[in-house]
Coordinates of C-alpha atoms in Angstrom, one line a residue:
Chain A
M1 CA 0.0 0.0 0.0
K2 CA 1.2 3.5 -0.8
C3 CA 0.3 6.8 0.8
S4 CA -2.1 8.7 -1.5
R5 CA -0.4 12.0 -0.7
C6 CA 3.4 11.4 -0.7
G7 CA 3.5 8.0 -2.4
A8 CA 5.6 6.4 0.4
Q9 CA 5.1 2.7 1.4
I10 CA 2.6 2.4 4.3
G11 CA 3.4 0.1 7.2
N12 CA 1.0 -1.0 9.9
S13 CA 0.1 2.5 10.9
F14 CA -2.0 4.5 8.6
V15 CA -5.1 6.7 8.5
K16 CA -7.9 6.3 6.0
V17 CA -10.0 9.4 5.1
N18 CA -12.6 9.6 2.4
G19 CA -11.1 6.5 0.8
M20 CA -7.6 7.9 0.8
L21 CA -4.8 6.2 2.6
L22 CA -2.3 8.5 4.4
C23 CA 1.0 7.6 6.1
D24 CA 1.7 8.7 9.6
N25 CA 3.8 11.6 8.4
C26 CA 1.2 13.0 6.0
A27 CA -1.6 12.5 8.5
R28 CA 0.4 14.4 11.1
S29 CA 1.4 17.2 8.7
L30 CA -2.3 17.6 7.7
K31 CA -3.3 17.5 11.4
I32 CA -5.7 14.7 10.6
D33 CA -4.1 12.4 13.2
E34 CA -5.1 14.6 16.0
V35 CA -8.8 13.9 15.4
F36 CA -8.2 10.1 15.5
R37 CA -5.9 10.3 18.5
R38 CA -8.5 12.2 20.4
Q39 CA -11.1 9.6 19.5
T40 CA -9.0 6.8 21.0
D41 CA -8.6 9.0 24.1
I42 CA -12.4 9.0 24.3
F43 CA -12.6 5.2 24.6
N44 CA -10.0 5.2 27.4
Q45 CA -12.1 7.5 29.5
A46 CA -14.8 6.1 31.7
F47 CA -17.0 9.1 31.5
P48 CA -15.9 11.3 28.6
S49 CA -17.6 14.7 28.4
L50 CA -20.4 15.1 25.8
D51 CA -18.6 17.8 23.9
V52 CA -15.7 15.4 23.2
F53 CA -18.1 12.9 21.6
S54 CA -19.5 15.7 19.4
L55 CA -16.0 16.3 17.9
G56 CA -16.1 15.8 14.2
S57 CA -19.7 14.8 14.0
E58 CA -20.9 18.2 13.0
L59 CA -18.6 20.3 10.9
D60 CA -18.6 24.0 11.2
F61 CA -16.4 26.7 9.9
S62 CA -14.6 27.2 13.1
N63 CA -13.4 23.6 13.0
T64 CA -9.8 23.7 11.9
K65 CA -9.1 20.0 12.6
I66 CA -10.5 18.6 9.4
R67 CA -8.3 19.3 6.5
C68 CA -8.4 18.1 2.9
P69 CA -6.1 15.1 2.8
R70 CA -4.7 16.1 -0.6
C71 CA -3.9 19.8 -0.2
G72 CA -4.3 20.5 3.5
T73 CA -7.0 23.2 3.2
S74 CA -9.2 23.6 6.2
L75 CA -12.8 24.8 6.5
R76 CA -11.5 27.9 8.1
D77 CA -9.3 28.6 5.1
I78 CA -12.3 28.3 2.9
E79 CA -14.4 30.5 5.1
Q80 CA -11.8 33.2 5.2
G81 CA -10.6 33.1 1.6
G82 CA -13.6 31.6 -0.2
Q83 CA -11.1 29.4 -2.1
L84 CA -10.7 25.7 -2.2
G85 CA -7.3 24.1 -2.6
C86 CA -8.1 21.2 -5.0
I87 CA -10.8 19.1 -6.4
E88 CA -10.6 16.7 -3.4
C89 CA -11.8 19.6 -1.2
Y90 CA -15.3 19.2 -2.7
N91 CA -15.4 15.6 -1.4
T92 CA -13.6 16.3 1.9
F93 CA -15.9 19.0 3.1
N94 CA -19.2 17.3 3.2
E95 CA -22.3 18.2 1.4
S96 CA -24.1 20.0 4.2
I97 CA -21.2 22.4 4.6
L98 CA -21.0 23.1 0.9
K99 CA -24.7 23.6 0.8
N100 CA -24.4 26.3 3.5
I101 CA -21.8 28.0 1.4
L102 CA -23.9 27.6 -1.8
K103 CA -26.8 29.3 0.0
L104 CA -25.2 32.4 -1.4
Q105 CA -26.5 31.4 -4.7
G106 CA -29.9 30.2 -3.7
S107 CA -29.5 26.8 -5.3
S108 CA -27.0 24.0 -5.3
E109 CA -28.3 22.2 -8.4
Y110 CA -26.2 22.3 -11.5
M111 CA -28.3 23.0 -14.6
G112 CA -25.6 24.1 -17.0
R113 CA -24.1 22.3 -20.0
K114 CA -21.9 19.3 -19.8
P115 CA -18.2 19.5 -20.7
G116 CA -17.6 19.7 -24.4
D117 CA -21.3 20.2 -25.3
R118 CA -22.1 23.1 -27.5
V119 CA -25.2 25.0 -26.5
D120 CA -26.8 27.3 -29.0
V121 CA -27.6 30.4 -27.0
E122 CA -30.0 32.7 -28.7
L123 CA -30.8 36.1 -27.3
E124 CA -33.6 38.3 -28.5
S125 CA -32.1 41.0 -30.6
E126 CA -33.1 44.0 -28.5
P127 CA -32.8 47.4 -30.0
V128 CA -32.6 48.9 -26.5
K129 CA -31.0 52.1 -27.6
T130 CA -33.5 53.1 -30.2
E131 CA -36.5 52.1 -28.1
V132 CA -35.2 54.1 -25.1
K133 CA -34.3 57.1 -27.1
A134 CA -37.7 57.2 -28.9
E135 CA -39.5 56.8 -25.7
T136 CA -37.5 59.3 -23.7
K137 CA -37.5 61.9 -26.4
T138 CA -41.3 61.7 -27.1
K139 CA -42.9 60.5 -23.9
A140 CA -43.0 62.6 -20.9
E141 CA -45.1 60.1 -18.9
P142 CA -43.9 56.7 -17.7
E143 CA -45.4 53.5 -19.1
A144 CA -49.0 52.4 -18.5
K145 CA -49.6 51.5 -14.9
P146 CA -51.2 48.2 -14.1
D147 CA -51.9 49.2 -10.5
K148 CA -53.2 52.5 -11.5
D149 CA -55.4 52.8 -8.5
I150 CA -52.8 52.6 -5.7
L151 CA -50.3 54.7 -7.6
E152 CA -52.9 57.3 -8.5
R153 CA -54.1 57.5 -5.0
L154 CA -50.6 57.8 -3.6
K155 CA -49.7 60.5 -6.1
N156 CA -52.5 62.7 -5.1
A157 CA -52.6 61.8 -1.4
D158 CA -51.1 63.5 1.6
L159 CA -48.4 60.9 2.3
G160 CA -48.5 61.7 6.0
T161 CA -52.0 60.1 6.2
V162 CA -51.0 56.9 4.4
S163 CA -50.2 53.6 6.2
D164 CA -46.6 52.2 6.2
E165 CA -47.9 49.1 4.4
M166 CA -49.4 51.1 1.6
L167 CA -46.3 53.1 1.3
E168 CA -44.2 50.0 1.0
Q169 CA -46.6 48.4 -1.5
G170 CA -46.7 51.6 -3.5
M171 CA -42.9 52.0 -3.5
K172 CA -42.5 48.4 -4.9
R173 CA -45.2 49.0 -7.4
A174 CA -43.8 52.4 -8.5
A175 CA -40.3 50.8 -8.9
E176 CA -41.8 48.1 -11.0
V177 CA -43.6 50.4 -13.4
E178 CA -40.5 52.7 -13.3
D179 CA -42.1 55.7 -11.7
Y180 CA -39.0 56.4 -9.8
A181 CA -40.0 59.9 -8.8
L182 CA -42.9 58.5 -6.9
A183 CA -40.8 55.6 -5.5
V184 CA -38.3 58.1 -4.1
R185 CA -41.0 60.2 -2.6
L186 CA -42.6 57.2 -0.9
R187 CA -39.2 55.9 0.3
D188 CA -38.4 59.3 1.8
E189 CA -41.7 59.4 3.6
L190 CA -41.0 55.9 5.1
K191 CA -37.5 56.9 6.0
S192 CA -38.7 60.0 7.8
R193 CA -41.1 57.9 9.8
G194 CA -38.3 55.6 10.8
E195 CA -36.2 58.5 11.9
G196 CA -39.1 59.9 13.8
N197 CA -39.3 56.7 15.9
Chain B
M1 CA -8.1 49.4 -29.6
W2 CA -11.2 47.1 -29.2
Y3 CA -12.6 49.1 -26.3
E4 CA -12.7 52.3 -28.3
N5 CA -14.8 50.7 -31.1
E6 CA -18.5 51.6 -31.3
G7 CA -20.6 49.2 -29.4
N8 CA -24.3 49.0 -28.7
N9 CA -25.6 51.3 -26.0
K10 CA -22.1 52.7 -25.3
E11 CA -23.7 55.8 -23.8
T12 CA -24.4 53.6 -20.8
V13 CA -22.6 50.3 -21.1
L14 CA -18.9 50.8 -21.5
S15 CA -18.0 47.1 -21.9
T16 CA -19.2 43.6 -21.4
K17 CA -16.9 40.9 -20.2
V18 CA -17.4 37.1 -19.9
V19 CA -15.0 35.1 -17.8
I20 CA -15.2 31.3 -18.0
S21 CA -13.1 29.3 -15.4
R22 CA -11.9 25.8 -15.9
N23 CA -9.6 23.5 -14.1
I24 CA -7.7 20.3 -15.1
K25 CA -8.2 17.1 -13.1
G26 CA -5.1 15.8 -11.3
F27 CA -3.7 19.2 -10.2
P28 CA -4.4 21.3 -7.1
F29 CA -5.9 24.8 -7.8
P30 CA -3.3 27.5 -8.5
P31 CA -3.1 28.9 -4.9
K32 CA -1.9 25.4 -3.8
M33 CA 0.2 24.5 -6.8
S34 CA 3.9 23.7 -6.7
D35 CA 6.2 25.1 -9.4
A36 CA 6.3 21.7 -11.1
D37 CA 2.5 21.6 -11.2
R38 CA 2.4 25.1 -12.7
E39 CA 4.9 24.1 -15.4
N40 CA 2.9 21.0 -16.2
V41 CA -0.4 23.0 -16.5
L42 CA 1.3 25.6 -18.7
G43 CA 2.6 22.9 -21.0
M44 CA -0.8 21.1 -21.1
V45 CA -2.8 24.2 -21.8
R46 CA -0.3 25.4 -24.4
Q47 CA -0.5 22.0 -26.2
A48 CA -4.3 21.9 -26.0
S49 CA -4.5 25.4 -27.5
G50 CA -2.4 24.5 -30.5
S51 CA -5.3 24.3 -32.9
M52 CA -7.2 27.3 -31.5
G53 CA -5.2 30.0 -33.2
L54 CA -3.9 31.4 -29.9
N55 CA -0.4 32.7 -29.3
F56 CA 1.2 31.5 -26.0
V57 CA 3.3 33.9 -23.9
R58 CA 5.0 33.3 -20.5
T59 CA 3.8 36.3 -18.5
D60 CA 6.4 35.8 -15.7
E61 CA 9.1 36.2 -18.2
L62 CA 7.8 39.3 -20.0
D63 CA 9.4 42.7 -19.8
D64 CA 7.4 45.8 -18.9
T65 CA 6.8 46.8 -22.5
A66 CA 5.3 43.4 -23.4
K67 CA 3.2 43.5 -20.2
A68 CA 1.9 47.0 -21.1
D69 CA 1.0 45.7 -24.5
I70 CA -1.1 42.8 -23.1
F71 CA -2.7 45.1 -20.7
E72 CA -3.5 47.6 -23.4
Q73 CA -4.9 45.0 -25.9
F74 CA -6.5 42.5 -23.6
F75 CA -7.2 44.3 -20.3
A76 CA -5.3 41.5 -18.4
G77 CA -4.9 42.9 -14.9
Y78 CA -1.5 44.2 -13.8
Q79 CA -1.8 42.2 -10.6
F80 CA -1.7 39.1 -12.7
L81 CA 0.9 40.4 -15.1
N82 CA 3.2 41.3 -12.2
N83 CA 2.8 38.0 -10.5
D84 CA 6.1 36.2 -10.2
A85 CA 4.5 32.7 -10.1
K86 CA 4.7 30.7 -13.3
T87 CA 1.8 32.1 -15.3
G88 CA 0.9 32.3 -18.9
Y89 CA -1.3 34.0 -21.4
L90 CA -2.9 32.9 -24.6
R91 CA -3.5 35.8 -27.0
S92 CA -6.2 35.6 -29.6
K93 CA -6.1 37.4 -32.9
T94 CA -9.5 38.8 -31.8
E95 CA -8.8 41.8 -29.6
G96 CA -10.3 41.5 -26.1
L97 CA -10.2 37.7 -26.2
G98 CA -7.5 35.8 -24.3
V99 CA -6.8 33.0 -21.8
I100 CA -5.1 33.5 -18.5
I101 CA -3.3 30.4 -17.2
N102 CA -2.5 29.7 -13.5
S103 CA -4.2 32.7 -12.0
T104 CA -7.2 32.0 -9.8
D105 CA -7.9 28.8 -11.8
H106 CA -5.9 26.8 -14.3
I107 CA -7.8 28.4 -17.2
N108 CA -9.6 31.7 -17.2
I109 CA -11.0 32.5 -20.6
V110 CA -11.7 36.3 -20.8
S111 CA -13.8 37.8 -23.6
M112 CA -14.5 41.5 -23.6
V113 CA -16.5 43.5 -26.1
P114 CA -17.3 47.2 -26.2
G115 CA -20.9 48.1 -25.4
S116 CA -23.7 45.8 -24.5
D117 CA -23.2 42.8 -26.8
I118 CA -23.6 40.0 -24.3
E119 CA -24.1 37.3 -27.0
T120 CA -20.9 38.0 -28.8
A121 CA -18.8 38.2 -25.6
Y122 CA -20.3 34.9 -24.4
K123 CA -20.0 33.0 -27.7
R124 CA -16.4 33.8 -28.2
A125 CA -15.5 32.7 -24.6
D126 CA -17.7 29.6 -24.7
E127 CA -16.2 28.5 -28.1
L128 CA -12.8 28.4 -26.5
A129 CA -14.1 26.7 -23.3
V130 CA -15.7 23.9 -25.4
K131 CA -12.5 23.3 -27.2
F132 CA -10.5 23.0 -24.0
E133 CA -13.1 20.7 -22.6
Q134 CA -12.9 18.5 -25.6
S135 CA -9.1 18.2 -25.5
M136 CA -8.4 18.1 -21.8
D137 CA -9.7 16.2 -18.7
I138 CA -11.6 19.1 -17.1
A139 CA -12.7 19.0 -13.4
Y140 CA -16.5 18.4 -13.5
T141 CA -19.1 16.6 -11.6
D142 CA -22.8 16.1 -12.5
K143 CA -23.7 17.4 -9.1
F144 CA -21.7 20.7 -9.0
G145 CA -20.9 21.2 -12.6
F146 CA -17.5 22.7 -13.3
L147 CA -15.3 22.8 -10.2
T148 CA -13.5 26.1 -9.6
S149 CA -11.2 27.3 -6.9
Q150 CA -13.7 30.0 -5.9
I151 CA -16.8 28.5 -4.4
Q152 CA -19.0 31.3 -5.7
L153 CA -18.2 30.3 -9.3
V154 CA -18.7 26.5 -9.0
G155 CA -21.4 25.4 -11.5
T156 CA -21.2 27.1 -14.9
G157 CA -17.9 28.6 -13.9
M158 CA -19.0 31.7 -15.7
Q159 CA -19.0 35.3 -14.6
L160 CA -20.6 38.0 -16.7
L161 CA -19.6 41.6 -15.9
M162 CA -20.8 44.8 -17.4
T163 CA -19.1 48.1 -16.8
L164 CA -21.7 50.8 -16.7
A165 CA -21.5 54.6 -16.8
I166 CA -24.6 55.7 -15.0
P167 CA -24.1 59.3 -13.8
G168 CA -27.8 60.0 -14.2
I169 CA -28.8 57.2 -11.8
E170 CA -26.1 58.1 -9.4
K171 CA -27.1 61.8 -9.2
T172 CA -30.8 60.8 -8.7
E173 CA -31.4 60.4 -5.0
G174 CA -32.4 56.8 -4.1
A175 CA -32.2 55.5 -7.7
I176 CA -29.0 53.4 -7.1
Q177 CA -30.7 51.7 -4.2
V178 CA -33.8 51.0 -6.3
L179 CA -31.6 49.6 -9.0
Q180 CA -29.6 47.5 -6.7
R181 CA -32.8 45.9 -5.4
R182 CA -34.1 45.2 -8.9
A183 CA -30.8 43.6 -9.9
E184 CA -30.9 41.4 -6.8
K185 CA -34.3 40.1 -7.9
Y186 CA -32.6 38.6 -11.0
D187 CA -29.6 37.4 -8.9
W188 CA -27.3 40.2 -10.0
Q189 CA -25.1 42.6 -8.1
L190 CA -24.5 46.2 -8.9
I191 CA -21.3 47.4 -7.3
P192 CA -19.3 50.6 -7.4
I193 CA -15.7 50.5 -8.4
N194 CA -13.4 51.1 -5.4
H195 CA -9.7 51.2 -5.6
P196 CA -7.1 50.1 -3.1
D197 CA -6.0 53.7 -2.5
G198 CA -9.6 54.5 -1.2
T199 CA -10.7 56.3 -4.3
R200 CA -13.9 55.5 -6.2
E201 CA -14.7 55.9 -9.8
N202 CA -17.6 58.4 -9.9
G203 CA -20.6 57.3 -11.9
I204 CA -19.0 53.9 -12.9
Y205 CA -20.4 50.6 -11.7
V206 CA -20.0 47.0 -12.4
L207 CA -23.0 44.7 -12.8
K208 CA -22.2 41.0 -12.3
N209 CA -24.1 37.7 -12.0
V210 CA -24.3 35.9 -8.6
A211 CA -25.9 32.6 -9.7
T212 CA -23.7 29.9 -11.3
L213 CA -25.9 27.1 -10.0
G214 CA -29.6 26.5 -10.5
I215 CA -29.5 28.3 -13.8
T216 CA -28.7 27.4 -17.4
E217 CA -26.4 29.5 -19.5
Q218 CA -29.3 30.5 -21.7
D219 CA -31.3 31.8 -18.7
L220 CA -28.3 33.6 -17.3
L221 CA -27.7 35.5 -20.5
S222 CA -31.4 36.2 -21.0
R223 CA -31.6 37.6 -17.5
A224 CA -28.5 39.7 -18.2
Q225 CA -30.1 41.2 -21.2
K226 CA -33.2 42.1 -19.1
V227 CA -31.3 43.7 -16.3
Q228 CA -29.2 45.5 -18.8
A229 CA -32.2 46.8 -20.7
D230 CA -33.7 48.0 -17.3
I231 CA -30.6 49.9 -16.4
I232 CA -30.3 51.6 -19.8
K233 CA -33.9 52.6 -19.7
L234 CA -33.6 53.9 -16.1
E235 CA -30.4 55.8 -16.8
N236 CA -31.9 57.5 -19.8
T237 CA -35.0 58.5 -17.8
C238 CA -32.8 59.9 -15.0
R239 CA -30.6 61.8 -17.5
K240 CA -33.6 63.3 -19.1
N241 CA -35.2 64.2 -15.8
I242 CA -32.1 65.9 -14.5
C243 CA -31.5 67.8 -17.8
T244 CA -35.1 68.9 -18.0
K245 CA -35.7 69.9 -14.4
K246 CA -32.3 71.4 -13.6
K247 CA -31.4 72.5 -17.1
P248 CA -29.6 75.8 -16.1
I249 CA -27.4 74.0 -13.6
V250 CA -26.6 71.0 -15.8
E251 CA -25.9 73.1 -18.8
D252 CA -23.5 75.3 -16.8
Q253 CA -21.8 72.2 -15.5
Y254 CA -21.6 70.6 -19.0
Y255 CA -19.8 73.6 -20.5
R256 CA -17.6 74.2 -17.4
S257 CA -16.6 70.5 -17.7
Y258 CA -16.0 70.8 -21.4
A259 CA -13.8 73.9 -20.9
L260 CA -11.8 72.2 -18.2
L261 CA -11.2 69.1 -20.2
R262 CA -10.5 71.2 -23.4
Y263 CA -8.0 73.6 -21.8
A264 CA -6.7 72.4 -18.4
R265 CA -3.0 71.8 -18.2
R266 CA -3.2 69.5 -15.2
L267 CA -6.0 67.1 -14.3
D268 CA -6.2 64.4 -11.7
I269 CA -8.3 61.3 -12.4
A270 CA -11.2 62.0 -10.1
E271 CA -11.6 65.5 -11.5
A272 CA -11.4 64.3 -15.1
L273 CA -14.0 61.6 -14.5
T274 CA -16.3 64.0 -12.8
C275 CA -16.1 66.3 -15.9
I276 CA -16.6 63.4 -18.3
N277 CA -19.7 62.4 -16.3
W278 CA -21.2 65.8 -16.8
L279 CA -20.6 65.5 -20.6
R280 CA -22.2 62.0 -20.6
L281 CA -25.2 63.2 -18.6
G282 CA -26.0 66.1 -20.9
Q283 CA -24.9 64.9 -24.3
D284 CA -28.3 63.7 -25.5
Y285 CA -30.6 66.1 -23.6
L286 CA -29.0 69.5 -23.9
D287 CA -28.1 71.8 -26.7
T288 CA -24.4 70.9 -27.0
S289 CA -23.7 72.5 -30.3
E290 CA -21.1 74.8 -28.9
A291 CA -19.0 71.9 -27.6
D292 CA -16.9 69.9 -30.0
V293 CA -17.8 66.6 -28.4
D294 CA -19.5 63.5 -29.6
W295 CA -20.2 60.0 -28.0
Q296 CA -17.1 58.5 -29.6
K297 CA -14.9 61.2 -27.9
I298 CA -16.7 60.8 -24.5
N299 CA -16.2 57.1 -24.5
K300 CA -12.6 57.3 -25.6
L301 CA -12.0 59.9 -22.8
T302 CA -13.7 57.6 -20.2
Q303 CA -11.7 54.5 -21.2
R304 CA -8.4 56.4 -21.3
V305 CA -8.8 58.1 -18.0
R306 CA -10.1 54.9 -16.3
R307 CA -7.0 53.1 -17.5
N308 CA -4.9 55.4 -15.3
Y309 CA -6.8 54.0 -12.3
Q310 CA -6.1 50.4 -13.4
D311 CA -2.4 50.6 -14.3
S312 CA -1.4 50.7 -10.7
G313 CA 1.2 48.0 -10.8
D314 CA 4.5 48.8 -9.1
R315 CA 6.5 48.1 -12.2
V316 CA 4.5 50.2 -14.6
T317 CA 6.4 52.9 -16.3
R318 CA 4.7 56.2 -15.5
P319 CA 5.2 59.7 -16.9
K320 CA 6.9 61.9 -14.3
D321 CA 4.0 64.3 -14.2
R322 CA 0.9 62.2 -14.7
A323 CA -1.6 65.0 -14.2
A324 CA 0.0 67.0 -16.9
A325 CA 0.3 64.0 -19.3
R326 CA -3.3 63.2 -18.6
A327 CA -4.5 66.7 -19.4
A328 CA -2.5 66.7 -22.6
L329 CA -4.0 63.4 -23.7
I330 CA -7.5 64.7 -22.9
R331 CA -6.9 67.9 -24.9
E332 CA -5.7 65.8 -27.8
I333 CA -8.7 63.5 -27.8
I334 CA -11.2 66.5 -27.7
K335 CA -9.3 68.2 -30.5
G336 CA -9.8 64.9 -32.5
G337 CA -6.1 64.1 -32.6
K338 CA -4.6 60.7 -33.1
E339 CA -4.8 59.8 -29.4

């Protein structure tokens, strides 16, 4: 048997992590051996404390003991730099941890193309410039308003008498129909109420 | 230069960039690579790129002039160019298209186009990506997609960035916040450009995608187009509102800025950008017949002045008096000279 990291022959003493065999030296240099040593300590104690048992069962970012057996990257390294050291890191740091990190993206499901596949991406040809120019040069009013009622009411209302909910709703709606002047007025009103409190 | 060419919607979108990151199986990611690994990756990528019409250069062995040339033509960052680690660059015959080797990932394909042409930028980068994937063993799993050193890119491994000049939105109170919220709805981020020296580029923002998982390439690009269209529309509305409602002030600022750019003998970057922003703001909505400025000049000025911000590498040769050199360059552009 050979060590997966340094290639040296492995004797009787070795550590197996995620299917990789590591010699004593590599396990020590990656600080993986500490976790196993502490686990044997647990069995030698008659009444080990509960927190010792929890070691390694639930990974969190503050845990620096678990390192990638191939490159030595720890979870803390990843948390601090946002960078993984090698492909093996994706296996070493279990799914639940990666999911936490991938929460940033709102999804952890890959939906893109496969390697080497060609995907014909077609975008609508959008003459944005001419549309915008024509509109801004000729139209003084914003687009048609689907929620005409609420926006019309807010436009003509004394904002001091309008509820917070309606202001918020109106602000969202105004932003959606791109009536930014009204959106800003409503936001200022909400802001001033917040400051008043 | 490619970035000075006319692009769609260049009044608002200065450039569009697509970066596709790929890694080769069997090697650690660049931050953990040994010199031998780096050499191997350089050799493998060079070999794979043989039929792609790309020209290989070792960036760690380039002199300052050659680095400046790559920076000028391809916008490769000076941080990468001045990196002493064993890095490489594949230059394409197409300006704005190139491949960075051994930077954040083994392969970073960078495609930049002037203006808002997302489709062209993507297709150029993706064509190279597919060729690399067909000729090399690329790190990929069905679960996560393409594996990258940066967790936020795992999945498609693609980042789409648009550099936007939006002085109208910036000068409209609350509009930036409204826009940021709208961008977030589509999983995009609108961020100002801050520099390590604490300065900020007035009126210039970068719009970039957040999602690389849970979305197809087609959807990502379609969303990009929608967000982009929203921003262009909003910027034009804001410019028009400001120029209509505060015409005397904006007109005054427009011509003051023009005069300063046209005649000043020394200009620092922030002042120059502020002046260019006023020109950008009023160009379509004011009577500008007395100023010898058009969109091509405004965009050229913006790009040239911004490059001063970016060439901050230690080993960049700089004119002794940069403010004077900058002012001279600006005068030359406004006069319609070769620069």
